[in-house]
Amino acid sequence: MIKVGVVGYGTIGKRIADAVALQDDMRVVGVVKMTPDYEAKIAAARGFPVYTAADRVEKFKKAGIEVAGTVEDLVKASDVVVDASPEDVGRENKEKYYRQLDKRYIFQGGEEADVAEVSFNALANYDEARGKRYIRVVSCNTTGITRVLSALLLNGIGIRKARIFIARRGADPKEHKKGPINDVVPNPTAVPSHHGPDVQTVLKDVDIVTMAVAVPVTIMHMHMAYIELDGPRSRDEVLEAFAKTPRIFLADVGSGFQSLAQFIEYARDLGRPRGDFPEVAVFRDSVTVRGDELYLMYGVHQESIVVPENVDAIRAALGVLPKWQSIEKTDKSLKLFTEGKRYA
Amino acid sequence: MIKVGVVGYGTIGKRIADAVALQDDMRVVGVVKMTPDYEAKIAAARGFPVYTAADRVEKFKKAGIEVAGTVEDLVKASDVVVDASPEDVGRENKEKYYRQLDKRYIFQGGEEADVAEVSFNALANYDEARGKRYIRVVSCNTTGITRVLSALLLNGIGIRKARIFIARRGADPKEHKKGPINDVVPNPTAVPSHHGPDVQTVLKDVDIVTMAVAVPVTIMHMHMAYIELDGPRSRDEVLEAFAKTPRIFLADVGSGFQSLAQFIEYARDLGRPRGDFPEVAVFRDSVTVRGDELYLMYGVHQESIVVPENVDAIRAALGVLPKWQSIEKTDKSLKLFTEGKRYA
C-alpha cells in the first residue's frame, strides 16, 4: 500500500484524498489543513488524520478538531506527498518541508513548471515521470487541451498547429469574492495565455497558441478549438479517436447535452461525488472537419479534471504500474466512463 | 431632408431614430411601435410621431399615447423606411407593407440575407448598396468582424483566412427572460456559426469560419480572432491600420481598459446616450503578430454597433453622398472617436 499524504485540503486536495481512498494500492495517511473550517471537519469525519502547521495546532484544538501532527510529521509518514496548496505555496512547502526528506512529491498546475523535474499528464507522458522525485500535474485547462491533442496523436493523427480559445469560468462555486459579474475579462490580454506554453511542458513538439477570457460562470471552462491536422482527415476518424481515448466523453445535443450545465447535471444524476465531471466533455455535434482543419468545443471541469491525473502521478512517481494499467485502474475505481475505451 | 420612418422602436430602432434625428440631412417622420409601453411614451416625448398597426390604435389611445397613423401611413410619409422589427418580422412587413410602395427599405441582420438585394457594412461595401431598394445591415457580431477585416483590407493587408471565436452576450440588459445563468452554451453547437457566412455576404472573398458560445453577460460580445495574413507583417502595421480606420477604438490595459465593462463605463462617463459604444473596442495589448499570424481580442456592443451603419445605409440607398463623406458625417454627428481617423 502506497502511503499518500495530501497537503492542502481545498477544492483539489479534498477530491484527491477521496480518489486516493478509493484505490486498492493506496491509503491516505493524512491531510494537511491550515484552517479549522467545515472542510477540516469533513476530513476528520471521513477518517483522514488531520495535520496542520505547528503554530496552528491550538486553533484546531479549540475548534474541536483532533490534530494528528504537524506537516513535517505527515511528510515523514508518507511515501508520496500530493501538494494541493494554493498557487505558489507548493513551492514554499518544497523549500520548507520537502527537500529534506527523500519522498516523492506531486505539485499542481498552479505552481510554475520549474517547481518539478517533469510536468505530467497521464495520456501524454506518464513514462517520462516514472521514478521522478518532483512531478507537477498540469492545470485544468492544460489537462483538457492535452487530453484532446493526445487523443489525436495516440491514434496516428498528426497536429500541424493547435489554436485554442478559452472561455474560463471566473471562479469556483465556493469562491464568493471572485469575479467577474456581467463582464468578459481578457485573461490575460496578452497572447498567448499561459496554457499554450504549459501544454508544451508535456507535449513538447506541438505548435500551440491559446487565448483566454474569463466569464461569469462557476460551472466549467469552455474551449473552442481550431486544429490544423497533418493532412485531410475524416470526421469519423477523429470521432473514433475521441471515443477510444480514456477520460474523454462524447456528448450529443440530441441526448440533451446542449450546454456545460448539462454535464454537471448528468454527473449529479449519476450520483458522482460532488457532481464532478473529470472527463473532457466534448460536444460531438461541434466536431467538424474541413479538409485538414478540425474544429470542436468541449468543457473542462476545473474542480475535478486533474484528480485522476494525480492518482496516476502517484503510481508513476513510484514506478509501481505501467501507464495504461494505472490509467485503467484509476478510471475504474473512480467510475469514469470506460465503455469502448482502449487502455493500451 | 431625407424623410425616415423607423418601424420597430426597440433596442435597435430607438437608437436609430435618435441617430437619424442628429443628422442635418435627415428627419424622423415617425416610428412604429406595437405595444404602448414606456418606450412608446419616450418616443412620443422625444417628438417622434408614433404609428402602430391599425388594430392597435385603440390600445395606444387607452394608454394615453397619441397615434399619428398606421404602418401604411408611415411608409407613405417616408423616403426611407428602416425596419428594426424583431427577427423575421421584417420579412413579414416587406410582404405586408413595403412591396406595394416605391420607397427604400433597410432591414437588420436578424433577417435572412435574401430579404434584401444587398447586405451592408459601410466600410466594406457602401458603394454596392447605392441606389438599392432593399438593403440589409448585417448583425452586430458580423459588423464587428467586418470592420476588423475591412481595416486590414483597406490598408493593403491581405487575409488568407480568418477564424473568429465568439463569447456572445446571452441577452440584452432589458431581456429578463433570456439566459444563460452560470452556464456556457454552444450557440450553435454546429460549426460554423452563422457569422462566418454572414460576413461573406459583405466581404465575398474572405475565407472565414466562426464558432460561438453564449455566456451570462448582457454588456457586450467578446471576440477572439485568429487571422492568417497574406504574409509576415509587423505589429505596428496592423495597429496603424486599426488606428486609422473609423469606428475602431484601440484601448490600453494601462489606461484601465481591462475588460468589456470598462468600455461601457467609459461611454457612460463621456455622457454618450444610453452608455453606448458603437465602435469596435479592440484591446491593443492583445494585438499580436507572429509571422503571418494575427491575434486579437475585441468587444462588440450589440445594442449600438449597427447604428452608424444604418445611418450610412440610408444615404447609400438614396445615393445622396459618397461613402467616406457619409461615414465621416455620421461619425461626427454621433460624436464617435474621429481623431486620427482617415475618411478616404
XYZ file of C-alpha atoms in Angstrom, chain B residues 78-265:
188
model
C -41.214 58.193 -45.670
C -38.468 58.285 -48.299
C -36.618 55.513 -46.477
C -38.056 53.019 -44.021
C -35.671 51.446 -41.526
C -37.167 48.204 -40.270
C -35.839 47.254 -36.843
C -38.547 44.751 -36.001
C -37.810 41.507 -34.171
C -36.240 38.677 -36.205
C -38.343 37.557 -39.195
C -40.949 40.288 -38.681
C -39.033 42.466 -41.136
C -39.723 39.924 -43.839
C -43.410 39.821 -42.921
C -43.533 43.601 -43.075
C -41.920 43.532 -46.501
C -44.741 41.359 -47.837
C -47.477 43.214 -45.960
C -46.453 46.850 -46.306
C -43.321 47.512 -48.347
C -43.607 45.797 -51.730
C -46.510 47.995 -52.758
C -44.749 51.312 -52.274
C -41.707 52.531 -54.188
C -39.563 53.546 -51.224
C -36.169 52.486 -49.949
C -36.143 49.855 -47.212
C -33.435 48.917 -44.749
C -33.563 45.692 -42.748
C -31.466 44.436 -39.839
C -29.224 41.392 -39.558
C -31.886 39.359 -37.762
C -33.449 38.835 -41.197
C -32.052 36.303 -43.634
C -29.775 37.827 -46.278
C -32.263 37.210 -49.096
C -34.741 39.672 -47.607
C -32.689 42.332 -49.397
C -30.802 42.887 -52.634
C -27.589 43.571 -50.762
C -26.163 43.075 -47.284
C -24.371 46.139 -45.988
C -21.448 47.370 -43.986
C -20.315 50.915 -44.598
C -16.558 50.213 -44.605
C -16.872 47.056 -46.655
C -19.376 47.707 -49.423
C -21.097 51.100 -49.212
C -20.939 51.556 -52.960
C -22.541 48.212 -53.663
C -25.656 49.395 -51.865
C -26.017 52.696 -53.728
C -29.499 53.081 -55.123
C -30.689 49.677 -53.961
C -34.311 49.394 -52.928
C -33.803 46.704 -50.242
C -30.683 46.796 -48.064
C -29.850 44.642 -45.044
C -27.440 45.939 -42.410
C -25.590 42.886 -41.095
C -25.916 41.960 -37.415
C -23.779 43.169 -34.531
C -21.191 40.387 -34.454
C -20.933 40.355 -38.220
C -20.481 44.127 -38.233
C -17.676 43.834 -35.683
C -15.831 41.179 -37.653
C -16.375 43.012 -40.919
C -14.909 46.250 -39.565
C -11.807 44.475 -38.255
C -11.232 42.647 -41.535
C -12.002 45.783 -43.574
C -9.437 47.759 -41.566
C -6.815 45.284 -42.735
C -8.008 45.055 -46.345
C -8.425 48.829 -46.751
C -4.815 49.240 -45.660
C -3.381 46.717 -48.062
C -3.050 43.855 -45.594
C -4.385 40.711 -47.254
C -6.226 37.990 -45.373
C -5.597 34.321 -46.105
C -8.036 33.066 -43.531
C -9.958 34.384 -40.550
C -11.040 32.148 -37.679
C -13.116 34.014 -35.111
C -14.227 32.657 -31.716
C -17.102 34.494 -30.098
C -18.244 34.667 -26.478
C -21.696 36.142 -27.110
C -23.581 38.113 -24.519
C -26.548 35.904 -23.565
C -29.120 38.706 -23.537
C -29.500 42.464 -23.755
C -29.775 44.310 -20.440
C -33.561 44.565 -20.610
C -34.213 40.961 -21.645
C -35.263 39.475 -18.308
C -36.395 36.106 -19.659
C -33.281 35.026 -21.536
C -30.314 33.020 -20.302
C -27.938 31.545 -19.633
C -27.201 31.956 -15.931
C -23.957 30.307 -14.795
C -23.593 28.329 -17.970
C -21.815 28.451 -21.308
C -23.944 27.415 -24.268
C -22.627 26.466 -27.701
C -24.555 28.856 -29.927
C -24.852 26.962 -32.126
C -23.070 23.667 -31.428
C -22.553 23.179 -35.151
C -19.574 24.766 -36.903
C -19.567 27.320 -38.429
C -21.873 29.695 -36.579
C -23.897 31.884 -38.955
C -21.466 34.797 -38.556
C -18.863 33.411 -40.952
C -21.229 33.009 -43.910
C -22.831 36.315 -42.929
C -19.504 38.154 -43.190
C -19.215 36.684 -46.687
C -22.394 38.493 -47.704
C -20.403 41.736 -47.497
C -16.784 40.553 -47.869
C -17.350 37.925 -50.509
C -13.834 36.607 -50.963
C -12.784 36.131 -47.359
C -12.112 32.578 -46.092
C -13.754 32.794 -42.702
C -15.008 30.305 -40.110
C -16.618 31.294 -36.815
C -17.585 29.495 -33.613
C -19.784 30.994 -30.908
C -20.864 30.317 -27.345
C -23.319 32.297 -25.221
C -22.235 33.451 -21.757
C -24.108 35.033 -18.811
C -23.343 38.595 -19.813
C -25.522 41.449 -21.068
C -22.828 44.028 -21.607
C -21.042 43.238 -24.904
C -19.851 40.393 -27.098
C -16.199 39.340 -26.899
C -14.325 38.070 -29.950
C -11.028 36.194 -30.008
C -9.633 36.380 -33.521
C -7.007 34.307 -35.278
C -6.218 35.695 -38.718
C -3.678 34.398 -41.215
C -2.373 37.345 -43.223
C -1.049 37.303 -46.774
C 2.485 37.182 -45.435
C 4.626 38.220 -42.486
C 3.583 41.644 -41.223
C 4.651 43.874 -38.374
C 2.500 44.568 -35.354
C 2.879 48.322 -35.954
C 1.492 47.991 -39.451
C -1.602 46.243 -38.116
C -2.060 48.703 -35.249
C -1.764 51.605 -37.677
C -4.480 50.076 -39.838
C -6.794 49.886 -36.823
C -5.838 53.364 -35.624
C -6.651 54.928 -38.995
C -9.896 53.086 -39.609
C -13.117 54.769 -38.473
C -15.333 53.005 -35.919
C -12.475 51.088 -34.363
C -11.266 52.077 -30.893
C -7.880 50.938 -29.612
C -7.773 50.580 -25.834
C -4.826 50.097 -23.494
C -4.870 47.994 -20.369
C -2.593 50.647 -18.854
C -5.387 53.197 -19.302
C -7.810 50.996 -17.409
C -9.364 49.041 -20.249
C -9.050 45.590 -18.688
C -12.439 44.168 -19.591
C -15.569 44.837 -21.635
C -17.220 46.616 -18.735
C -14.599 49.378 -18.952
C -15.773 50.376 -22.426
C -19.320 50.848 -21.239
C -18.174 52.703 -18.138
